[in-house]
Short mmCIF file of C-alpha atoms in Angstrom, two decimals:
data_model
loop_
_atom_site.label_atom_id
_atom_site.label_comp_id
_atom_site.label_asym_id
_atom_site.label_seq_id
_atom_site.Cartn_x
_atom_site.Cartn_y
_atom_site.Cartn_z
CA THR T 920 11.68 12.20 -1.13
CA GLN T 921 10.80 15.74 -0.63
CA LEU T 922 9.95 15.85 3.05
CA LEU T 923 7.10 17.87 4.24
CA GLU T 924 7.88 19.26 8.04
CA GLN T 925 4.66 20.23 9.95
CA SER T 926 5.22 21.77 13.52
CA PRO T 927 3.94 21.53 16.20
CA GLN T 928 3.32 17.90 16.28
CA PHE T 929 0.74 18.39 19.18
CA LEU T 930 -1.37 21.23 20.12
CA SER T 931 -3.70 21.50 23.19
CA ILE T 932 -5.41 24.90 23.50
CA GLN T 933 -8.43 26.42 25.15
CA GLU T 934 -11.56 27.37 23.40
CA GLY T 935 -11.15 31.10 22.35
CA GLU T 936 -7.33 30.95 21.84
CA ASN T 937 -5.70 31.58 18.61
CA LEU T 938 -3.14 28.98 16.63
CA THR T 939 -0.81 28.62 13.95
CA VAL T 940 0.32 25.27 12.38
CA TYR T 941 3.48 25.15 10.04
CA CYS T 942 4.24 23.17 7.06
CA ASN T 943 7.68 23.58 5.84
CA SER T 944 9.95 22.02 2.69
CA SER T 945 13.63 22.58 1.70
CA SER T 946 12.54 22.32 -1.78
CA VAL T 947 9.92 24.52 -3.83
CA PHE T 948 6.54 23.31 -4.22
CA SER T 949 3.94 24.27 -7.06
CA SER T 950 0.99 23.85 -4.84
CA LEU T 951 -0.01 22.95 -1.31
CA GLN T 952 -3.10 21.38 -0.13
CA TRP T 953 -4.43 21.34 3.55
CA TYR T 954 -6.55 18.75 5.17
CA ARG T 955 -8.32 17.93 8.17
CA GLN T 956 -9.37 14.39 9.44
CA GLU T 957 -11.18 13.79 12.57
CA PRO T 958 -11.39 10.56 14.44
CA GLY T 959 -12.58 7.78 12.66
CA GLU T 960 -12.72 9.26 9.11
CA GLY T 961 -11.01 10.04 6.15
CA PRO T 962 -8.95 13.49 5.42
CA VAL T 963 -11.37 15.82 3.83
CA LEU T 964 -9.68 18.88 1.86
CA LEU T 965 -9.73 22.55 3.40
CA VAL T 966 -7.95 24.34 0.82
CA THR T 967 -5.46 24.30 -2.08
CA VAL T 968 -2.84 27.26 -2.44
CA VAL T 969 -1.03 27.68 -5.67
CA THR T 970 0.61 31.36 -5.68
CA GLY T 971 3.50 32.61 -3.98
CA GLY T 972 2.11 35.05 -1.22
CA GLU T 973 -1.04 33.73 -1.72
CA VAL T 974 -3.76 33.76 1.26
CA LYS T 975 -6.84 32.29 1.53
CA LYS T 976 -9.71 32.44 4.11
CA LEU T 977 -12.26 30.17 5.21
CA LYS T 978 -14.24 31.39 8.01
CA ARG T 979 -11.83 31.58 10.89
CA LEU T 980 -9.37 29.67 9.27
CA THR T 981 -6.60 31.45 7.17
CA PHE T 982 -4.11 29.61 5.17
CA GLN T 983 -1.29 31.39 3.36
CA PHE T 984 1.71 30.16 1.01
CA GLY T 985 4.87 31.47 1.51
CA ASP T 986 6.43 33.91 -1.07
CA ALA T 987 8.82 31.35 -1.76
CA ARG T 988 6.86 28.56 -2.00
CA LYS T 989 8.55 26.59 0.32
CA ASP T 990 6.26 27.11 3.40
CA SER T 991 2.74 27.39 4.23
CA SER T 992 1.05 28.31 7.61
CA LEU T 993 -2.72 27.74 8.70
CA HIS T 994 -3.84 30.37 11.30
CA ILE T 995 -7.17 29.30 13.37
CA THR T 996 -8.73 32.43 15.24
CA ALA T 997 -10.92 32.07 18.24
CA ALA T 998 -10.60 28.16 18.22
CA GLN T 999 -13.47 26.35 18.81
CA PRO T 1000 -13.88 22.81 20.12
CA GLY T 1001 -15.03 21.56 16.54
CA ASP T 1002 -11.67 22.74 15.07
CA THR T 1003 -10.39 19.48 17.27
CA GLY T 1004 -8.65 17.31 14.21
CA LEU T 1005 -5.55 16.21 12.78
CA TYR T 1006 -4.63 18.59 10.03
CA LEU T 1007 -2.17 17.75 7.12
CA CYS T 1008 -0.49 19.39 4.64
CA ALA T 1009 0.42 17.63 1.44
CA ARG T 1010 2.06 18.28 -2.04
CA ASN T 1011 2.49 16.69 -5.11
CA ALA T 1012 5.38 14.56 -5.19
CA GLY T 1013 7.05 16.39 -8.23
CA GLY T 1014 7.06 16.13 -12.06
CA THR T 1015 4.52 14.31 -13.91
CA SER T 1016 3.47 12.38 -10.74
CA TYR T 1017 0.32 13.90 -10.51
CA GLY T 1018 -1.87 12.56 -7.72
CA LYS T 1019 1.14 11.26 -5.62
CA LEU T 1020 0.72 13.57 -2.73
CA THR T 1021 3.46 13.60 -0.11
CA PHE T 1022 2.05 14.31 3.22
CA GLY T 1023 3.43 16.13 6.37
CA GLN T 1024 2.96 14.15 9.49
CA GLY T 1025 0.39 16.24 10.65
CA THR T 1026 -0.90 18.23 13.54
CA ILE T 1027 -3.24 16.78 16.02
CA LEU T 1028 -5.13 19.70 17.57
CA THR T 1029 -7.16 19.29 20.68
CA VAL T 1030 -9.33 22.30 21.60
CA HIS T 1031 -11.02 22.43 25.13
CA PRO T 1032 -14.34 23.92 26.09
CA ASN F 421 -23.85 10.53 -2.50
CA ALA F 422 -21.61 7.29 -1.20
CA GLY F 423 -18.55 8.87 -2.49
CA VAL F 424 -15.56 6.36 -1.75
CA THR F 425 -16.68 3.32 0.38
CA GLN F 426 -14.15 0.92 1.95
CA THR F 427 -14.86 -2.57 3.69
CA PRO F 428 -14.32 -3.75 6.23
CA LYS F 429 -14.08 -1.02 8.66
CA PHE F 430 -11.96 -3.15 11.10
CA ARG F 431 -10.05 -6.41 10.81
CA ILE F 432 -7.59 -8.67 12.86
CA LEU F 433 -5.30 -10.84 11.03
CA LYS F 434 -2.89 -13.80 12.15
CA ILE F 435 0.72 -13.56 10.79
CA GLY F 436 0.99 -15.07 7.09
CA GLN F 437 -2.90 -14.75 6.54
CA SER F 438 -4.06 -12.81 3.18
CA MET F 439 -6.93 -10.99 2.84
CA THR F 440 -8.34 -7.92 0.48
CA LEU F 441 -9.40 -4.55 1.40
CA GLN F 442 -12.01 -3.41 -0.67
CA CYS F 443 -12.55 0.18 -2.21
CA THR F 444 -15.33 1.40 -4.39
CA GLN F 445 -16.16 4.90 -5.60
CA ASP F 446 -19.32 6.34 -7.65
CA MET F 447 -18.06 9.63 -8.77
CA ASN F 448 -16.44 8.40 -12.00
CA HIS F 449 -13.09 9.43 -10.99
CA ASN F 450 -10.31 7.70 -13.12
CA TYR F 451 -7.47 8.21 -10.36
CA MET F 452 -7.79 5.87 -7.33
CA TYR F 453 -4.91 5.52 -4.49
CA TRP F 454 -4.24 3.20 -1.52
CA TYR F 455 -2.52 4.75 1.69
CA ARG F 456 -1.70 3.76 5.12
CA GLN F 457 -1.53 5.85 8.06
CA ASP F 458 0.99 5.11 11.05
CA PRO F 459 0.37 6.94 14.25
CA GLY F 460 2.32 10.50 13.94
CA MET F 461 3.54 9.71 10.38
CA GLY F 462 0.84 11.20 8.26
CA LEU F 463 -0.10 8.95 5.19
CA LYS F 464 2.18 7.12 2.87
CA LEU F 465 1.19 6.03 -0.66
CA ILE F 466 1.15 2.42 -1.72
CA TYR F 467 -0.42 2.17 -4.80
CA TYR F 468 -2.49 3.86 -7.50
CA SER F 469 -4.30 3.76 -10.48
CA VAL F 470 -5.15 6.21 -13.21
CA GLY F 471 -7.75 4.31 -14.95
CA ALA F 472 -8.74 0.65 -15.35
CA GLY F 473 -6.24 -1.69 -15.94
CA ILE F 474 -3.68 0.93 -15.11
CA THR F 475 -1.50 0.80 -11.79
CA ASP F 476 1.65 1.97 -10.14
CA LYS F 477 3.44 1.73 -7.30
CA GLY F 478 4.08 4.64 -4.57
CA GLU F 479 6.45 4.92 -1.70
CA VAL F 480 5.70 1.48 0.14
CA PRO F 481 4.33 -0.86 -2.24
CA ASN F 482 6.16 -4.30 -0.78
CA GLY F 483 3.77 -6.80 0.77
CA TYR F 484 0.89 -5.44 -1.26
CA ASN F 485 -0.81 -6.20 -4.57
CA VAL F 486 -3.57 -4.23 -6.42
CA SER F 487 -5.58 -4.52 -9.46
CA ARG F 488 -8.22 -2.04 -11.43
CA SER F 489 -10.26 -4.36 -13.45
CA THR F 490 -13.09 -1.53 -13.49
CA THR F 491 -13.34 2.38 -12.93
CA GLU F 492 -15.21 1.93 -9.60
CA ASP F 493 -13.15 -0.55 -7.84
CA PHE F 494 -9.53 -0.86 -6.59
CA PRO F 495 -8.93 -3.60 -4.20
CA LEU F 496 -5.81 -3.79 -1.97
CA ARG F 497 -4.38 -7.46 -1.36
CA LEU F 498 -2.08 -8.39 1.36
CA GLU F 499 -0.74 -11.68 0.73
CA LEU F 500 1.03 -12.74 3.83
CA ALA F 501 0.56 -10.31 6.52
CA ALA F 502 3.28 -9.26 8.96
CA PRO F 503 3.03 -7.09 12.05
CA SER F 504 4.37 -4.36 10.29
CA GLN F 505 1.29 -4.08 8.05
CA THR F 506 -0.84 -2.94 11.10
CA SER F 507 -1.83 0.33 10.24
CA VAL F 508 -5.05 2.28 9.11
CA TYR F 509 -5.49 1.99 5.30
CA PHE F 510 -7.15 4.66 3.18
CA CYS F 511 -8.67 4.63 -0.40
CA ALA F 512 -9.10 7.92 -2.09
CA SER F 513 -9.96 8.72 -5.58
CA SER F 514 -9.77 12.14 -7.75
CA TYR F 515 -10.33 13.24 -11.37
CA TYR F 516 -7.63 14.36 -13.46
CA THR F 517 -7.85 15.13 -17.17
CA VAL F 518 -5.05 17.13 -19.06
CA TRP F 519 -7.40 20.25 -19.11
CA SER F 520 -8.32 20.02 -15.31
CA SER F 521 -6.21 21.52 -12.67
CA TYR F 522 -3.41 19.48 -11.03
CA ASN F 523 -4.56 20.34 -7.93
CA SER F 524 -7.93 18.18 -7.74
CA PRO F 525 -8.49 17.41 -4.22
CA LEU F 526 -8.61 13.81 -2.94
CA HIS F 527 -11.40 12.04 -1.78
CA PHE F 528 -11.10 9.70 0.80
CA GLY F 529 -12.91 6.75 2.42
CA ASN F 530 -13.28 6.14 5.96
CA GLY F 531 -10.37 3.38 6.21
CA THR F 532 -10.07 0.10 7.43
CA ARG F 533 -8.07 -0.48 10.62
CA LEU F 534 -5.90 -3.42 10.32
CA THR F 535 -4.25 -5.49 12.98
CA VAL F 536 -1.82 -8.44 12.58
CA THR F 537 -1.01 -10.19 15.34
#
C-alpha cells in the first residue's frame, strides 16, 4: 500500500492567518488531487496537480506539486471561517488502477472569526 | 442536477442484521465507487465498478457485497453487520475513457452514517 501522509492532522487558527498543509509519500506519484470536505457532505475536488514543480492557484489557495513528485502542499492566505473543513489529498493507487484513489488521513482546519 | 444520491442518510443496525445502502447517479458516469470514512482515517475504498456488470474489490471489501446492474445504480450490501462496520459510507462516480485524463475527478454523495450496536 502506497501511503499518503498529511500534516498537520489538526489546525486551529484565527481569521486572517496563513497556513500550509502538507501531503507526502515515499514513492513518486503521477498526479495528486486535493479535496475539501465540509461536515455532513462528501469531498469536493479543489484541484489536480500533474507536473513536477507545478503551482496552481484557486483564489486564496495555492497548490504546489514537488519537483520530485513525492510531495504536495496547500497554502491558504488570509484564512476565513468559510475555509473551515477537512482537507484531503489523494493519489491514484498506481499502474492501471484508475480511480482507485488512496487518500491521506486528512487535515481538519478550523478558522475562528 | 442531483449528481450522486445516497440513501438513507442515517441508519442504526443491530449486530447480525443486514441492509443495503443505495447509491444512484444521473451524470452517466461509467465508474462508481464505495468508500468508508472512519474518524481520522481518511477514506478507504471498499468496492468499485468500471461499468454495468463489472465490479472489483478495493482495500477493505470483507463483509460487503456490491452489484451493478445499471449504469445509474451501485448498491452496497452488508449481510451480517458488525460493530467494526460503524462508519460513514460514501458513494462516488466519475467518467473515464481511454481518451480522457486519468485525473477525472470523483463526484461524491453526501454519505450514509451507519451505527452498528
